[in-house]
Coordinates of C-alpha atoms and ligand atoms in Angstrom, one line a residue:
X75 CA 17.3 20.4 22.0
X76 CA 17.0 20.4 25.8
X77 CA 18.9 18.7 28.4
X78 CA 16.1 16.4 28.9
X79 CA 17.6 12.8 30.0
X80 CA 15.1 11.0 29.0
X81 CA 15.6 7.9 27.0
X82 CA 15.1 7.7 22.8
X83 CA 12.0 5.9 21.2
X84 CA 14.0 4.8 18.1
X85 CA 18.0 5.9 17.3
X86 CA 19.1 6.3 13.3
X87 CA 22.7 4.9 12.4
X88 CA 24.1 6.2 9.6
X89 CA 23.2 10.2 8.6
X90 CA 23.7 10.6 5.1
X91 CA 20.6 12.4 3.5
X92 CA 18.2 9.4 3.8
X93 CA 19.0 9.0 7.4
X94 CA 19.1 12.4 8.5
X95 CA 15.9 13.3 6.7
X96 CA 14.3 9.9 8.6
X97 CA 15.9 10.9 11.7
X98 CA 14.4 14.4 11.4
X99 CA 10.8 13.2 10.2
X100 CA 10.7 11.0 14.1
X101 CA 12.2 13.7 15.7
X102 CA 9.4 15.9 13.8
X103 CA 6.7 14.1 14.9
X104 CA 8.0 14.8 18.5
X105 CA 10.6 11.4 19.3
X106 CA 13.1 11.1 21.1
X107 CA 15.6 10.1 18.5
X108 CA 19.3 8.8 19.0
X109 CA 21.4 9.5 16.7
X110 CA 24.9 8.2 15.4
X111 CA 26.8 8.4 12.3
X112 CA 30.6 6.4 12.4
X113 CA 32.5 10.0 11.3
X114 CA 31.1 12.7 14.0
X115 CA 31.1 15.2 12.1
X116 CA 27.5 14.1 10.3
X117 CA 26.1 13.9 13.5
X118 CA 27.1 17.3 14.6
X119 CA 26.3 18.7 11.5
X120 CA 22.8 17.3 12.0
X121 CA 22.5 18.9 15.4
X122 CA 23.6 22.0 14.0
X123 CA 21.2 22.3 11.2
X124 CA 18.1 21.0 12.6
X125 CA 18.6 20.0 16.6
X126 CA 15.6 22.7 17.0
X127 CA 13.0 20.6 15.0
X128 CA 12.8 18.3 18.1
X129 CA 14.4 15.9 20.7
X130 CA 18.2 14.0 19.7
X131 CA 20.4 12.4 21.4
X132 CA 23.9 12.4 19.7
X133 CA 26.0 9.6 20.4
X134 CA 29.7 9.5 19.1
X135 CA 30.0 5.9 19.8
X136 CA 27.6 3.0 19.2
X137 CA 27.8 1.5 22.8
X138 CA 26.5 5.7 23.6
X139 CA 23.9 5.3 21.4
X140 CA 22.8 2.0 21.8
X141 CA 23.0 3.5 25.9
X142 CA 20.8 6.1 24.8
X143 CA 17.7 4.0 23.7
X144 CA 14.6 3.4 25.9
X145 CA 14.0 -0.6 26.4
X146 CA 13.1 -2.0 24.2
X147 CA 15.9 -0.9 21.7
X148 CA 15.0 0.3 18.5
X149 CA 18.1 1.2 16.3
X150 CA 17.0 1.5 12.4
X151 CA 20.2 1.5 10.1
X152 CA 20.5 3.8 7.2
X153 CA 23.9 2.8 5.8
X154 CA 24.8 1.4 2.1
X155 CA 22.9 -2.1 1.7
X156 CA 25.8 -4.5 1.9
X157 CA 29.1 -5.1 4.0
X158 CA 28.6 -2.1 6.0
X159 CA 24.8 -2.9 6.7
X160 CA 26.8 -6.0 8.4
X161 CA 29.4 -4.6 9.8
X162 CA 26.8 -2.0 12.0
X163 CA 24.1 -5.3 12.6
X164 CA 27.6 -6.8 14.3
X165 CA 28.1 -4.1 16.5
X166 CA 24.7 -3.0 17.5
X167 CA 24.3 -7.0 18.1
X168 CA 27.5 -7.0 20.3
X169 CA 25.7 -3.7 22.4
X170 CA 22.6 -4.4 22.8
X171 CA 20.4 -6.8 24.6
X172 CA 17.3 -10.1 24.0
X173 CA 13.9 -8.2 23.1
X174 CA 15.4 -5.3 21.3
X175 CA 15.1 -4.5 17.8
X176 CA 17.4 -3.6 15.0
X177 CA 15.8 -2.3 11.6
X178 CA 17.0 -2.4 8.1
X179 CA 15.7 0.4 6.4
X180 CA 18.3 0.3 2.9
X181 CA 17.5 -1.5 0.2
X182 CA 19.3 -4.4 1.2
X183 CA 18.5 -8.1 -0.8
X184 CA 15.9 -9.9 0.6
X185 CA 18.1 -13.3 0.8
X186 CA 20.4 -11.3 3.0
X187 CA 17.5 -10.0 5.4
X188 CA 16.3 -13.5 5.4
X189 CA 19.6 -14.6 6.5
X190 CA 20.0 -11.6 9.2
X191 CA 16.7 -12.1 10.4
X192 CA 17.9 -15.6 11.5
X193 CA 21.1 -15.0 12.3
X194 CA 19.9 -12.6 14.8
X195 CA 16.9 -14.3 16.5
X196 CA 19.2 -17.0 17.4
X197 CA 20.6 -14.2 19.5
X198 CA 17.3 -12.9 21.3
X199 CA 17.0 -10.0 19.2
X200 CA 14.1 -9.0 16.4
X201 CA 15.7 -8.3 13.0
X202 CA 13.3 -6.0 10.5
X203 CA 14.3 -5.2 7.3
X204 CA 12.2 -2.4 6.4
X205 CA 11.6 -1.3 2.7
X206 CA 11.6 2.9 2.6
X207 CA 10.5 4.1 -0.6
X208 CA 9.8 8.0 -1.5
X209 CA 13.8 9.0 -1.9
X210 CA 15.3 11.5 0.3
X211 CA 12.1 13.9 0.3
X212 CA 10.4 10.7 1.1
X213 CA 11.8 9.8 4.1
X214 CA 12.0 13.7 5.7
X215 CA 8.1 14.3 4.8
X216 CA 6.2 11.0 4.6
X217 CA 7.8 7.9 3.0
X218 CA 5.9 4.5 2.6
X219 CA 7.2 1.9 4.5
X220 CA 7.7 -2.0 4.2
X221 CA 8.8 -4.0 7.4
X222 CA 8.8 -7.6 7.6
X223 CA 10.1 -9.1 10.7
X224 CA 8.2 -10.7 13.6
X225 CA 5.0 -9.6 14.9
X226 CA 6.1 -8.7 18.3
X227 CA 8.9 -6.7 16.7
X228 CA 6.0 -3.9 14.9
X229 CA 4.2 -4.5 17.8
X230 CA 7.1 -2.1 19.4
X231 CA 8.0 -0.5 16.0
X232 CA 4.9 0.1 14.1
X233 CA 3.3 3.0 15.6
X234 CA 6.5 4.8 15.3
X235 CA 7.1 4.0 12.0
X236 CA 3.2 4.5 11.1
X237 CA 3.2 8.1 12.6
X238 CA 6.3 9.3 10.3
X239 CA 4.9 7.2 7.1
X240 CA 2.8 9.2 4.6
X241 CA -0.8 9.2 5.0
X242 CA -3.5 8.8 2.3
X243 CA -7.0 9.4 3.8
X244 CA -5.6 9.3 6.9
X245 CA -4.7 5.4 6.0
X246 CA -0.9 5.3 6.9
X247 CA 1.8 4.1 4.1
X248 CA 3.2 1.7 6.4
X249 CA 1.9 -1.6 7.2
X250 CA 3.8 -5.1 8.4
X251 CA 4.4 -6.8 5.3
X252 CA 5.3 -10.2 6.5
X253 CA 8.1 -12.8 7.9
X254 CA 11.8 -12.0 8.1
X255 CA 12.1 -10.7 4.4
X256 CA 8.7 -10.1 2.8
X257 CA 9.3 -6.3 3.3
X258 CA 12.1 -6.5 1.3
X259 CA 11.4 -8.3 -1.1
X260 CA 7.8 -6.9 -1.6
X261 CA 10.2 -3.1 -2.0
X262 CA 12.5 -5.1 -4.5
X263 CA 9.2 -5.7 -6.5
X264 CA 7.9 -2.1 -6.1
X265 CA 11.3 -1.1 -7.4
X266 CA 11.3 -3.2 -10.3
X267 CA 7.6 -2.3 -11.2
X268 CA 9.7 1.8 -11.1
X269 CA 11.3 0.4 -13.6
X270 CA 8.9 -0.9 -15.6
X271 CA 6.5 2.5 -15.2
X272 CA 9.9 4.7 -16.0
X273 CA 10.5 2.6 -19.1
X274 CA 7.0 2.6 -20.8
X275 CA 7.2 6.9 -19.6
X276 CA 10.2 6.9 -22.0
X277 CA 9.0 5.0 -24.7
X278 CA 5.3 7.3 -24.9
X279 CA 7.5 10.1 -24.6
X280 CA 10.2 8.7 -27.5
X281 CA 7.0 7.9 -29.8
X282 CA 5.4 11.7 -29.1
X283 CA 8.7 12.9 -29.8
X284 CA 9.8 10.7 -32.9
X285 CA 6.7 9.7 -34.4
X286 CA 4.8 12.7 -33.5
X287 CA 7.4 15.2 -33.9
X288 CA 6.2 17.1 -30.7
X289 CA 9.2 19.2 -28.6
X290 CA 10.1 18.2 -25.0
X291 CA 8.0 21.1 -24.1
X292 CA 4.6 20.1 -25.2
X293 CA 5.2 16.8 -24.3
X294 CA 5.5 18.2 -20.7
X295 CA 2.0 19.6 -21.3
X296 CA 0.6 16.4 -22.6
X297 CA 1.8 14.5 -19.3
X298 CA 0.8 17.2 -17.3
X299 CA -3.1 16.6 -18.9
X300 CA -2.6 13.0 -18.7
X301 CA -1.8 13.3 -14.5
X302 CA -5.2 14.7 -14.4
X303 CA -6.7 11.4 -15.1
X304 CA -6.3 7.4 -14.9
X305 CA -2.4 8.0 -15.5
X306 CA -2.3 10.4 -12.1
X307 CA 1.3 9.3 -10.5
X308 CA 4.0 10.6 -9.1
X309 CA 6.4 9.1 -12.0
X310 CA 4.1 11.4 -14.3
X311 CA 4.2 14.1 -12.3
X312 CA 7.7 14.2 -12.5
X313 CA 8.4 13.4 -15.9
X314 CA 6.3 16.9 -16.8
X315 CA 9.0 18.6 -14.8
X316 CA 11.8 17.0 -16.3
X317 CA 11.1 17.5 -19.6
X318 CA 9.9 21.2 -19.1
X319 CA 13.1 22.0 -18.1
X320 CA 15.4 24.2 -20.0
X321 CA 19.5 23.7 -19.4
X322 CA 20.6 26.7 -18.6
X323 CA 24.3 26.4 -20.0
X324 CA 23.0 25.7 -23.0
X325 CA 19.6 26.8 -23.3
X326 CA 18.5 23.7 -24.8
X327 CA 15.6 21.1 -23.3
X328 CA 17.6 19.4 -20.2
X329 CA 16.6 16.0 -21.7
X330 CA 18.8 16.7 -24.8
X331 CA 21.4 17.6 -23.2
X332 CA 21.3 14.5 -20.7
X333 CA 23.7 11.5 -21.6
X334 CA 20.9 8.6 -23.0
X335 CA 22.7 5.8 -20.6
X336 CA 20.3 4.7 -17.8
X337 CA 22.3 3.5 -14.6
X338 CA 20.3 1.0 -12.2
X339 CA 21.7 0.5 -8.4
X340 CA 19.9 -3.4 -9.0
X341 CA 16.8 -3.2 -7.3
X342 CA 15.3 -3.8 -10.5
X343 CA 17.5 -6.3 -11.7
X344 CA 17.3 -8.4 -8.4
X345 CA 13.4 -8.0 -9.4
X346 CA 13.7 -10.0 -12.7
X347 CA 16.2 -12.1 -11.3
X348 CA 13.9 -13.2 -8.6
X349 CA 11.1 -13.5 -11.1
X350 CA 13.1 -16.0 -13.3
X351 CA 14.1 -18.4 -10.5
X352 CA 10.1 -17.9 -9.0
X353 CA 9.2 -18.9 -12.8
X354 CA 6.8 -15.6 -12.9
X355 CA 7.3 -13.8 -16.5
X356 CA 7.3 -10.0 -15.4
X357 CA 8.4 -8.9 -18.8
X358 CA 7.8 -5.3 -18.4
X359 CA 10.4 -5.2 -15.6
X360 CA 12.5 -7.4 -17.5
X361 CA 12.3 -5.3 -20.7
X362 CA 12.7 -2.2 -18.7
X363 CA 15.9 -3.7 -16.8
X364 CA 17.4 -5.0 -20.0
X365 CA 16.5 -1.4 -22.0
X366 CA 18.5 0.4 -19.5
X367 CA 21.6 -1.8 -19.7
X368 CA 21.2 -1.7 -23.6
X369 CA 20.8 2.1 -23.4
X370 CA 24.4 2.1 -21.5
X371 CA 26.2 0.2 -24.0
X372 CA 27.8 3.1 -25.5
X373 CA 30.0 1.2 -27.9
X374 CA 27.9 -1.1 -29.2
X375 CA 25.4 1.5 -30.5
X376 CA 27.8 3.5 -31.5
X377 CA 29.4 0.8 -33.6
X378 CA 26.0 -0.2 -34.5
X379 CA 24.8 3.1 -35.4
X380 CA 24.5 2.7 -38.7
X381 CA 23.3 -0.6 -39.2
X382 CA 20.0 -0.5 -41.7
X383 CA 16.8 0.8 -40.6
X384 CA 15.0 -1.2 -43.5
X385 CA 11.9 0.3 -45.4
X386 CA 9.8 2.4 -42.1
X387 CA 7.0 3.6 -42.6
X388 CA 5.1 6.8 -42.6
X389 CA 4.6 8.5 -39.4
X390 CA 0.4 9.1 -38.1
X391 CA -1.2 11.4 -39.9
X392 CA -3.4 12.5 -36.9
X393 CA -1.4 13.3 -34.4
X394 CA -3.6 14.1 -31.7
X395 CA -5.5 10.6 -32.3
X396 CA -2.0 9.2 -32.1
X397 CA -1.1 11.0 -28.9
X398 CA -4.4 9.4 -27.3
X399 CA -3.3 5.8 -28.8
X400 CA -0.2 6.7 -26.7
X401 CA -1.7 7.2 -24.1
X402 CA -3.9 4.4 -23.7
X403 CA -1.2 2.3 -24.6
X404 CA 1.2 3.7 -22.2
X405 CA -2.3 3.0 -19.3
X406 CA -2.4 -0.9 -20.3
X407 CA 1.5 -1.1 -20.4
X408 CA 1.4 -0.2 -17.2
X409 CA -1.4 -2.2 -15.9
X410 CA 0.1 -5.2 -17.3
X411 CA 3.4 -4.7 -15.5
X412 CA 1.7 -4.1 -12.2
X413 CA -0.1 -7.4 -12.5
X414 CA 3.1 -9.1 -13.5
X415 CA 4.9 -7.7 -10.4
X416 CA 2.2 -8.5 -8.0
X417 CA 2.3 -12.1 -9.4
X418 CA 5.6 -11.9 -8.2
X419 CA 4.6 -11.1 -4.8
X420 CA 2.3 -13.8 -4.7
X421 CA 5.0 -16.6 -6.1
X422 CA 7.5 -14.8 -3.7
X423 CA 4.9 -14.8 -0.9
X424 CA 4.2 -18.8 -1.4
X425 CA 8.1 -19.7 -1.9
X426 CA 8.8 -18.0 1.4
X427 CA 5.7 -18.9 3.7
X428 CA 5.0 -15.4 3.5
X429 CA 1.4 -14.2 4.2
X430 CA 1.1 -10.8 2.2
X431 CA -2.0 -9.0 2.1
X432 CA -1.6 -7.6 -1.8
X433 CA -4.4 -5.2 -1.3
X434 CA -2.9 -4.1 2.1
X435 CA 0.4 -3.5 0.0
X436 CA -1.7 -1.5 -2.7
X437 CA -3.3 1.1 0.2
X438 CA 0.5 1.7 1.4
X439 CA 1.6 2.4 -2.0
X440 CA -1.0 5.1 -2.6
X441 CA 1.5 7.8 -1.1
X442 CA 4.6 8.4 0.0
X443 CA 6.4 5.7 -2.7
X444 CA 8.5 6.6 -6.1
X445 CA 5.4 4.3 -8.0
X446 CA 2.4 5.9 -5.6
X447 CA -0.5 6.6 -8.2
X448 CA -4.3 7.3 -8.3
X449 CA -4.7 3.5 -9.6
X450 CA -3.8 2.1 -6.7
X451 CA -6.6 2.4 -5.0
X452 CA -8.7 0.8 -7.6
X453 CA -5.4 -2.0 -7.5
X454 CA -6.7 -2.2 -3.7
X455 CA -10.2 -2.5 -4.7
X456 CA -9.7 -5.0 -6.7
X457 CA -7.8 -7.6 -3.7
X458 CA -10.9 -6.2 -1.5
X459 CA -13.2 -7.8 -4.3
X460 CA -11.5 -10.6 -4.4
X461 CA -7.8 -11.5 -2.0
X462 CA -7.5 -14.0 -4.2
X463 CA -7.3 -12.7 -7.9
X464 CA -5.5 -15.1 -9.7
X465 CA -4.0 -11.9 -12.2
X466 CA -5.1 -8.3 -11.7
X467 CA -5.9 -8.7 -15.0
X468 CA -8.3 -10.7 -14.5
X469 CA -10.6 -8.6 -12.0
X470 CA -13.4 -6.7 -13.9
X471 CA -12.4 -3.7 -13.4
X472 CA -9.3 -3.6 -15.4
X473 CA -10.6 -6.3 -17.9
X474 CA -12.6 -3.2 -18.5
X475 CA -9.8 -0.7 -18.6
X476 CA -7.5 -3.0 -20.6
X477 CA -10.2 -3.9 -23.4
X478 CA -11.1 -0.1 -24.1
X479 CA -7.0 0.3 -24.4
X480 CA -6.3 -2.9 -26.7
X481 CA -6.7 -0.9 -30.4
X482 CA -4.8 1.9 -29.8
X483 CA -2.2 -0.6 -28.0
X484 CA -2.1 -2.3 -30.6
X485 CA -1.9 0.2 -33.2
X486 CA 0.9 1.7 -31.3
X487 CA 3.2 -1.1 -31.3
X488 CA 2.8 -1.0 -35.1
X489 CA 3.2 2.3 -35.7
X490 CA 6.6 2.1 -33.6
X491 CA 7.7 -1.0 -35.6
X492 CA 6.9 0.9 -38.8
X493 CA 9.1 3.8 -37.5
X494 CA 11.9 1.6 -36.1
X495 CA 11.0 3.5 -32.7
X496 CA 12.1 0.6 -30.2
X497 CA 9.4 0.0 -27.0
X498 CA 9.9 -2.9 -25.5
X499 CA 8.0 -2.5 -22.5
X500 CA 4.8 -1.5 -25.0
X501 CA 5.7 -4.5 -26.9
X502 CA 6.5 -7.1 -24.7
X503 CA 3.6 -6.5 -22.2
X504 CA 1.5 -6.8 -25.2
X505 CA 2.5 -10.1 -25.8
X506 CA 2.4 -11.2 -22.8
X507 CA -1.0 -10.2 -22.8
X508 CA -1.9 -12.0 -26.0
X509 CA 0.3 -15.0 -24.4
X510 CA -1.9 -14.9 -21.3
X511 CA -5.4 -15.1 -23.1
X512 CA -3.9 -17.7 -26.0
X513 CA -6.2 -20.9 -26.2
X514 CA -3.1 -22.7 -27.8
X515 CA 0.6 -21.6 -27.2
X516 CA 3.7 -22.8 -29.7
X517 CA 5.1 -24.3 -25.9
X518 CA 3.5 -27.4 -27.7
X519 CA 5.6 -28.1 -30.4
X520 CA 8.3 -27.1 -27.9
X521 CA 7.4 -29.9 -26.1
X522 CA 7.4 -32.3 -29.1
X523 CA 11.0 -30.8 -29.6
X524 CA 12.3 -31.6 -26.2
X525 CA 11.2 -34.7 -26.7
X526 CA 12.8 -35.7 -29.7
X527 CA 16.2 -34.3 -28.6
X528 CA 15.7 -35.2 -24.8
X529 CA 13.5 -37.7 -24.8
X530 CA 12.3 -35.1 -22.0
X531 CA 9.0 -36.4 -22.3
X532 CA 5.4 -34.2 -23.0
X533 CA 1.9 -34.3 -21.6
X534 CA -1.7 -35.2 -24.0
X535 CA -4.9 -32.7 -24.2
X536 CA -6.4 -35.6 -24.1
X537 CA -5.5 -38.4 -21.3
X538 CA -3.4 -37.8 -17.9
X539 CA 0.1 -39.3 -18.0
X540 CA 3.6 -38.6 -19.3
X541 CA 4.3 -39.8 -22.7
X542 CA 7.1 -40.4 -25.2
X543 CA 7.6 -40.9 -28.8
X544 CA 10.4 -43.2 -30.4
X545 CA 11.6 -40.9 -32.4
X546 CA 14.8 -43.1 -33.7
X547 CA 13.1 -46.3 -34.2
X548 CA 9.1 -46.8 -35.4
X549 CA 7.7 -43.1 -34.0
X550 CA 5.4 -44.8 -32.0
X551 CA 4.3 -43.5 -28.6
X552 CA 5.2 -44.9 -25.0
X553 CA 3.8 -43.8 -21.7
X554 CA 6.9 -42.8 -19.8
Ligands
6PG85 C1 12.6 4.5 -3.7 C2 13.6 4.3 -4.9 C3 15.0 4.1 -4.3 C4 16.0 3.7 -5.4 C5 16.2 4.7 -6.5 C6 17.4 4.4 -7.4 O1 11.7 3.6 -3.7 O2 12.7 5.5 -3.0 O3 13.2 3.2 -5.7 O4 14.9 3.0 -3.4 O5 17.2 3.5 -4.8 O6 15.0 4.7 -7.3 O7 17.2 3.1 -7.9 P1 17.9 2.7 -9.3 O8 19.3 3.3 -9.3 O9 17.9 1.2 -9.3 O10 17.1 3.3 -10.4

């Protein structure tokens, strides 16, 4: 650090690990980055540690560090999403002036950024709330970044943010996403897609394990081949690692000796909420939001524990043929839940006045994200094709894919029925699947239901109009 006075490009509030890695990555990539953490002593310890990787400027008070930023101000907050994020948007409001920008870069609700976003034009500032993704080792080497907020404001904000994003083919992960809270929102989505690709990771590795008998060991091997093709992805990188690893207090796997109760911080559960009120069925991030609150209902299984099992079957005779069928299954799982979640974005985009480019969105999840995976790029390819795709489904490319999956999909979900091996995520995305392609769908006697209860009327195949039947008197049929 010298004793250079010249101004900061961007400041960081709040230094926990996220924001000191960020802070670290700008000053890196040779910033000038403020910096200011409400107890002092994270700020010094920053300084201490890593003031040689580059240029800080330590505040110990916000009006210092706000003092400290070149016009116009860029102040990105790294605090808790919720009360606190409000409490520093207050006082960096309070201290700074029109044309400057404050960023949100937790992984705050996109309602609230919405609400921010207004409440702080009206005062002549930009408001961006900016999606990180890529966890702490993310966000000191290269996370991928989502800001939505005005176009003047990444004007001013994107090349900084662009330079300390991870690259892929020299194509930064950052890109601006859209109004107020499309960045938000699209990293509540990417989250609850996480989910989805975490939960259909446990359920292949719960059917190798309990259907094909295999130990957490060559399971690890098995992901560790299947990374080296259309499943390549950080999420199965990782999961390799995990279960490879050997607890050393007890010299068992480390996945046996892990409590089986998933916790969820609500990104994904926002997702699903989201979803319901946008009328968009994402059932693999449902499934995977409800498994993990099922998983952590302790006493309930353990009351439940031994409720019957029924007559299961036998498990596959050929395993390896079975551990393809996984695998295939686990691809189209997976496909299926990606398509759901970009439907999402697409609803969310067209609820909100939103103009997301999906296959921009694709490119800057290639690296840098928790879900970053080879089949992004052919998710990008496919909005190139065609922006817009009514269903990723539907593009040619994973019709393809999907179709050479179906049988051993299929044949999966039976085998784990058989076995009383649960997989939602398998399950449900195959019938949403079947669901999508269906020529008819039970929703019509559904209709004739709601009508007979709630005279809620139904619509004809066959003529345009609302009709009714008189279902207490002579059944005959009115138009309503
Ligand atoms: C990311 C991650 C991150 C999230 C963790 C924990 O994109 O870097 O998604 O934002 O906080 O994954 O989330 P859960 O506790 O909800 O699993």
């Amino acid at each position: 650090m010298t004793n250079d006075t010249s101004r900061a490009h961007i400041g960081v509030v709040g230094l926990a690990v996220m924001g000191s890695n960020i802070a670290r990555n700008f000053a890196r990539h040779g910033h000038v980055v403020a910096v200011y953490n409400r107890s002092p002593e994270k700020t010094r310890a920053l300084l201490a540690e890593h003031g040689d990787e580059g240029e800080f400027r330590p505040a110990e008070t916000i009006e210092e560090f706000v003092a400290s930023l070149e016009r116009p101000r860029r102040a990105l907050i790294m605090v808790q999403a919720g009360p606190a994020t409000d409490a520093v948007i207050g006082q960096l409001a309070d201290a700074m002036e029109p044309g400057d920008i404050i960023i949100d870069g937790g992984n705050s609700l996109y309602t609230d950024t919405i609400r921010r976003e207004r409440e702080i034009r009206a005062r002549g500032l930009h408001f961006v709330g900016a999606g990180i993704s890529g966890g702490e080792e993310g966000a000191l080497n290269g996370p991928a970044i989502m800001p939505g907020g005005t176009a003047e404001a990444y004007a001013s904000l994107g090349p900084l943010l662009e330079s300390v994003s991870a690259h892929v083919d020299g194509t930064p992960c950052c890109a601006h996403i859209g109004a107020d809270g499309a960045g938000h929102f699209v990293k509540m989505v990417h989250n609850g897609i996480e989910y989805a690709d975490m939960q259909v990771i446990g359920e292949a590795y719960q059917l190798l394990r309990d259907a094909a008998g295999l130990e957490p060991a060559e399971i690890a091997g098995i992901f560790r081949e299947w990374n080296t093709g259309d499943l390549d992805s950080y999420l199965v990188e990782i999961t390799a690692e995990v279960l490879a690893q050997t607890d050393a207090a007890t010299g068992r796997p480390l996945v046996d000796v892990i409590l089986d109760a998933a916790g969820q911080k609500g990104t994904g559960r926002w997702t699903a909420k989201a979803a319901l009120d946008l009328g968009i069925p994402v059932t693999g991030i449902g499934e995977a939001v409800f498994a993990r609150a099922l998983s952590s209902a302790l006493d309930q299984r353990a009351a439940a524990r031994e409720l019957p099992a029924g007559r299961l079957g036998e498990a596959p005779a050929d395993r390896d043929a079975f551990v393809e069928q996984v695998r295939r299954a686990l691809y189209a799982s997976k496909i299926v839940a990606y398509s759901q979640g970009f439907d999402e974005i697409n609803a969310g985009a067209a609820e909100y006045g939103w103009d997301i480019d999906r296959g921009a969105l694709a490119t800057i999840w290639r690296g840098g994200c928790i879900i970053r995976a080879r089949f992004l790029d052919r998710i990008k390819d496919a909005y190139d094709r065609d922006p817009a795709l009514p269903a990723l489904l539907l593009d040619d490319y994973f019709r393809a894919q999907v179709a050479d999956c179906l049988d051993a999909w299929r044949e999966v979900v039976v085998t784990a029925t058989r076995l009383g091996i649960p997989t939602p995520v398998f399950a449900s995305t195959l019938a949403y699947y079947d669901g999508l392609r269906a020529e008819r769908l039970p929703a019509a006697l559904i209709q004739g239901q709601r009508d007979y209860f709630g005279a809620h009327t139904y619509r004809r195949v066959d003529r345009e109009g609302s009709f009714h039947t008189l279902w207490g008197d002579d059944r005959s049929e009115v138009e309503a």
